[in-house]
Coordinates of C-alpha atoms in Angstrom, one line a residue:
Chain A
X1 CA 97.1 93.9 127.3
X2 CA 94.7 92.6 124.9
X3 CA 92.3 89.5 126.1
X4 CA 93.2 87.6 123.2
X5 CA 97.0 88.0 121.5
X6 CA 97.5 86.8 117.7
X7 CA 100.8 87.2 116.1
X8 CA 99.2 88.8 112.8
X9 CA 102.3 87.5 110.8
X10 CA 102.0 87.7 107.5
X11 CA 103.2 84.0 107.3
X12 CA 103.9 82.9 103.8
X13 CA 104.3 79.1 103.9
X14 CA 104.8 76.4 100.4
X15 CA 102.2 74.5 98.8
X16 CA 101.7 71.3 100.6
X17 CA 103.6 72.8 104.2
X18 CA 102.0 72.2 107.4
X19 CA 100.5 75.7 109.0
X20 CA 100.4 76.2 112.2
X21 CA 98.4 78.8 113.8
X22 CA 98.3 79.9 117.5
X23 CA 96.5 82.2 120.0
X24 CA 96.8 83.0 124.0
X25 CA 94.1 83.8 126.0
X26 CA 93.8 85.7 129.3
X27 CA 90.4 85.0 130.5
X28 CA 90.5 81.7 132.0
X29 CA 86.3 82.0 131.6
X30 CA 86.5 81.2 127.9
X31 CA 85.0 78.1 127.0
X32 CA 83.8 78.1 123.4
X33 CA 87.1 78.5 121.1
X34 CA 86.7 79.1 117.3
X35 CA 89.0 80.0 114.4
X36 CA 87.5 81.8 111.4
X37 CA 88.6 82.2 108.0
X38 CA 88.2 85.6 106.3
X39 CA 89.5 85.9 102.3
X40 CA 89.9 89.4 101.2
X41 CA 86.9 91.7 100.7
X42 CA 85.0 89.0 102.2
X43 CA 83.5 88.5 105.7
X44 CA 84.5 85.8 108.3
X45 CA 83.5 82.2 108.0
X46 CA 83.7 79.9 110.6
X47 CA 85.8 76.9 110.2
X48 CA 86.1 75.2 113.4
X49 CA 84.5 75.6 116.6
X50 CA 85.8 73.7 119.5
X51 CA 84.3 73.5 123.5
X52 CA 86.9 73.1 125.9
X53 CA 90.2 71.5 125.9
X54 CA 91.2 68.8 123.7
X55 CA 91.5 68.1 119.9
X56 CA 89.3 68.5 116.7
X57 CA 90.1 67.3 113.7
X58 CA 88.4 68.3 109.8
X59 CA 90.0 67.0 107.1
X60 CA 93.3 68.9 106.6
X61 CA 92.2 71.3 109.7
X62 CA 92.9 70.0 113.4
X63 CA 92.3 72.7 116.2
X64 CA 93.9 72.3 119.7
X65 CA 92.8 74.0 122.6
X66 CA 95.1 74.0 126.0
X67 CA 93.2 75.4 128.8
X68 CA 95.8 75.2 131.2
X69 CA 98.5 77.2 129.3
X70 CA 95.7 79.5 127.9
X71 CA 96.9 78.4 124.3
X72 CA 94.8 77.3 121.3
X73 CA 96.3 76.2 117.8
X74 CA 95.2 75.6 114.0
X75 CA 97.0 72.9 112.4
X76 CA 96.7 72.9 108.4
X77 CA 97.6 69.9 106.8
X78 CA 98.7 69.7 102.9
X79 CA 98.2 73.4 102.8
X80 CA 97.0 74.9 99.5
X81 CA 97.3 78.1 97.4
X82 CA 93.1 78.5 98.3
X83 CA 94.2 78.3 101.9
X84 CA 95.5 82.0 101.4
X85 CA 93.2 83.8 103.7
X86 CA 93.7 85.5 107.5
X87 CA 92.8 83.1 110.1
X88 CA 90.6 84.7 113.3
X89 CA 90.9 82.8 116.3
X90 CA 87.7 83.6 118.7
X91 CA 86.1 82.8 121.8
X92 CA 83.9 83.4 124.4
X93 CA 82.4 82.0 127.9
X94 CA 78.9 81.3 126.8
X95 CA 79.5 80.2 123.1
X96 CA 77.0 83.0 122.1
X97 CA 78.1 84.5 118.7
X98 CA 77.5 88.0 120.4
X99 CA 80.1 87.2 123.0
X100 CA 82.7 86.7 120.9
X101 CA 86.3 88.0 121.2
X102 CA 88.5 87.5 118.4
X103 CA 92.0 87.8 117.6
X104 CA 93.4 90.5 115.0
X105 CA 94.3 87.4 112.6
X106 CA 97.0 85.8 110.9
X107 CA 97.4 87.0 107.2
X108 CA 98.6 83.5 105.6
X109 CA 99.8 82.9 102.2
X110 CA 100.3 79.4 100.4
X111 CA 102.5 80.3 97.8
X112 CA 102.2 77.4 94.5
Chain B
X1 CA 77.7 82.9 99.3
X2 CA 76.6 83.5 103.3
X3 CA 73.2 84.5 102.2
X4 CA 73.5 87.6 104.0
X5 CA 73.4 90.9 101.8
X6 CA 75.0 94.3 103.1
X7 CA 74.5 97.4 101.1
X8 CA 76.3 99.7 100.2
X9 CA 80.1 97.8 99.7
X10 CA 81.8 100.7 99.9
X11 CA 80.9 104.3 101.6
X12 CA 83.1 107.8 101.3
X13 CA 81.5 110.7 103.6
X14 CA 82.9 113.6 105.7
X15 CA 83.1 113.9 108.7
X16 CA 80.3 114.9 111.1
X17 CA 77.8 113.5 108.7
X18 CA 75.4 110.7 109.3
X19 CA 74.9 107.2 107.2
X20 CA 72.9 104.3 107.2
X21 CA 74.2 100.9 106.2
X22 CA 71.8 98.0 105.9
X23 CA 71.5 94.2 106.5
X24 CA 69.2 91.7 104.9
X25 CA 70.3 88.6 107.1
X26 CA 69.6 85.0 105.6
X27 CA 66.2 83.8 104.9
X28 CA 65.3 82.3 108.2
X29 CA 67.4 84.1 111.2
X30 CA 66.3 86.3 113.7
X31 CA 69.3 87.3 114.7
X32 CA 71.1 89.5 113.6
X33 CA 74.7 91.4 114.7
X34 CA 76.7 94.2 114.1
X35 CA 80.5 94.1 114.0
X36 CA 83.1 96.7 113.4
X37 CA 86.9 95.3 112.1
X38 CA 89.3 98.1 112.0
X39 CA 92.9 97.7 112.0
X40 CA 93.9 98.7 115.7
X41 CA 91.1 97.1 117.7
X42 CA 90.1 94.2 115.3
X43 CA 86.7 92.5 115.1
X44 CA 84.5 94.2 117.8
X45 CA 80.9 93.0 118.3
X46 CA 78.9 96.0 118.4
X47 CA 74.9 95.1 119.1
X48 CA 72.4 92.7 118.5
X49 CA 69.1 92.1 117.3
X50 CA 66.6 89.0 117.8
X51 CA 63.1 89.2 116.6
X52 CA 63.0 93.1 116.2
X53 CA 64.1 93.5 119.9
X54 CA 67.9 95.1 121.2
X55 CA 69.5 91.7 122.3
X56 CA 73.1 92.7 123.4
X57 CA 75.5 95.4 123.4
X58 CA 78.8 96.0 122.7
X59 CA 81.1 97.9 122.3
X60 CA 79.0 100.6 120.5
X61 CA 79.5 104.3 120.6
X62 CA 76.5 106.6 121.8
X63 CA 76.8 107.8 118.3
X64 CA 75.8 104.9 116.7
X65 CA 72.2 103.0 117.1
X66 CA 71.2 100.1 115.1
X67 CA 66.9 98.9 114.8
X68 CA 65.5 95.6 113.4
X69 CA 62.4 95.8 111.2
X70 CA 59.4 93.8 110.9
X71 CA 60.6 92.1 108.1
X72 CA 63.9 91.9 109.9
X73 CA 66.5 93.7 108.0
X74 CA 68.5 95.8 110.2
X75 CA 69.8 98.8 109.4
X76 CA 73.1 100.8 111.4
X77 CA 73.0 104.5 111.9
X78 CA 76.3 106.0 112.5
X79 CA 76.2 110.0 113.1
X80 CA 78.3 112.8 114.1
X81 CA 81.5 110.6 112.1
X82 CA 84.3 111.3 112.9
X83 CA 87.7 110.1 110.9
X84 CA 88.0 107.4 113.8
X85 CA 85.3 105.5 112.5
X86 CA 86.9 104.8 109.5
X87 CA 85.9 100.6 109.2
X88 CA 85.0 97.7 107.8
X89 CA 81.4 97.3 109.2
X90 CA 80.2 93.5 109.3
X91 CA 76.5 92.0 109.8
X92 CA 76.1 88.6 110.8
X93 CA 72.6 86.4 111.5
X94 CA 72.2 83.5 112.9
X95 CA 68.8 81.5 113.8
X96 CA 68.4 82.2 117.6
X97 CA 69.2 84.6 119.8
X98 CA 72.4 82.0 121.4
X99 CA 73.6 80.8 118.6
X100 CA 77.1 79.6 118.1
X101 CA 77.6 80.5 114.8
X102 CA 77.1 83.7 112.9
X103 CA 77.2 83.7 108.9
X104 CA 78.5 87.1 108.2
X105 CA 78.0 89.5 105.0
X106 CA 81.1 91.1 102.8
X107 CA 81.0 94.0 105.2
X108 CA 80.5 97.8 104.4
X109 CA 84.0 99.5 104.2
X110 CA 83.5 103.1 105.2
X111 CA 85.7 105.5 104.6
X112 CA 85.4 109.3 106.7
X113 CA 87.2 112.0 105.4

């Protein structure tokens, strides 16, 4: 079993729906929790980076993180066609870029 | 644009050859990663560099060694390829050696036949 589960969809969602994204963990040592965007042919951009549990909000983008249930969420709001992208969740205990363990995506489409 | 340049985009050899990708990272880091992203293992950090100097390894095959120069580009060397290693191959730098965030390149897709 894989430390990090992502159901890689592909999710294919309406201009202007709300997207909800989500990841379980295994590794209760995680701290650091992350979700990168990666368009095609391009490399991963980070989006939102959370530390521990609780909520983070950037514009249309809210990430969740539940350390007790080992469950972290993306929440898009208003979702647009330029939203299209696969979504990497990632984390790691020590926050260090180098530790990272990510997710094998979400592949999401926001059709006009 | 990330500001970090990978060459070559794409990369067609046989297998049991050897090839060299390189990494210019952005102006300013001294860090700098390697990640492969294949379909069945996803994004796997594979080593890094800070300052010219082996930071961290991953999960990186005996077949594969990666230096930082002076002027700290990095190159990866992958030998002995094997159809297996068939990839998207991703650098990333960041400032300092702990860094949070990485700003990756567009990758070098390789393709072993």
């Amino acid at each position: 079993q894989k430390e990090v589960e992502q159901d890689p969809g592909p999710l294919s969602v309406p201009e202007g729906a709300i997207v909800s994204l989500n990841c379980t963990y295994s590794n209760s040592a995680f701290q650091y929790f992350m979700w990168y965007r990666q368009y095609s042919r391009k490399g991963p951009e980070l989006l939102m980076y959370t530390y521990s549990s609780g909520n983070k909000e950037d514009g249309r983008f809210t990430a969740q993180v539940d350390k007790s249930s080992k469950y972290i969420s993306l929440f898009i709001r208003d979702s647009q066609p330029s939203d299209s992208a696969t979504y990497l969740c990632a984390m790691s205990a020590s926050g260090s870029a180098r530790q990272l363990t990510f997710g094998s995506g979400t592949q999401l489409t926001v059709l006009p | 644009d990330s500001g970090v340049t990978q060459t070559p985009k794409h990369l067609i050899t046989a297998t049991g050859q050897r090839v060299t990708l390189r990494c210019s990272p952005r102006s300013g880091d001294l860090s700098v990663y390697w990640y492969q992203q294949s379909l069945d293992q996803g994004l796997q950090f594979l080593i890094q560099y800070y300052n010219g100097e082996e930071r961290a390894k991953g999960n990186i095959l005996e077949r594969f060694s990666a230096q930082q120069f002076p002027d700290l580009h990095s190159e990866l060397n992958l030998s002995s390829l094997e159809l297996g290693d068939s990839a998207l191959y991703f650098c990333a730098s960041s400032a300092g050696p702990g860094d949070t965030e990485a700003f990756f390149g567009q990758g070098t897709r390789l393709t072993v036949v």
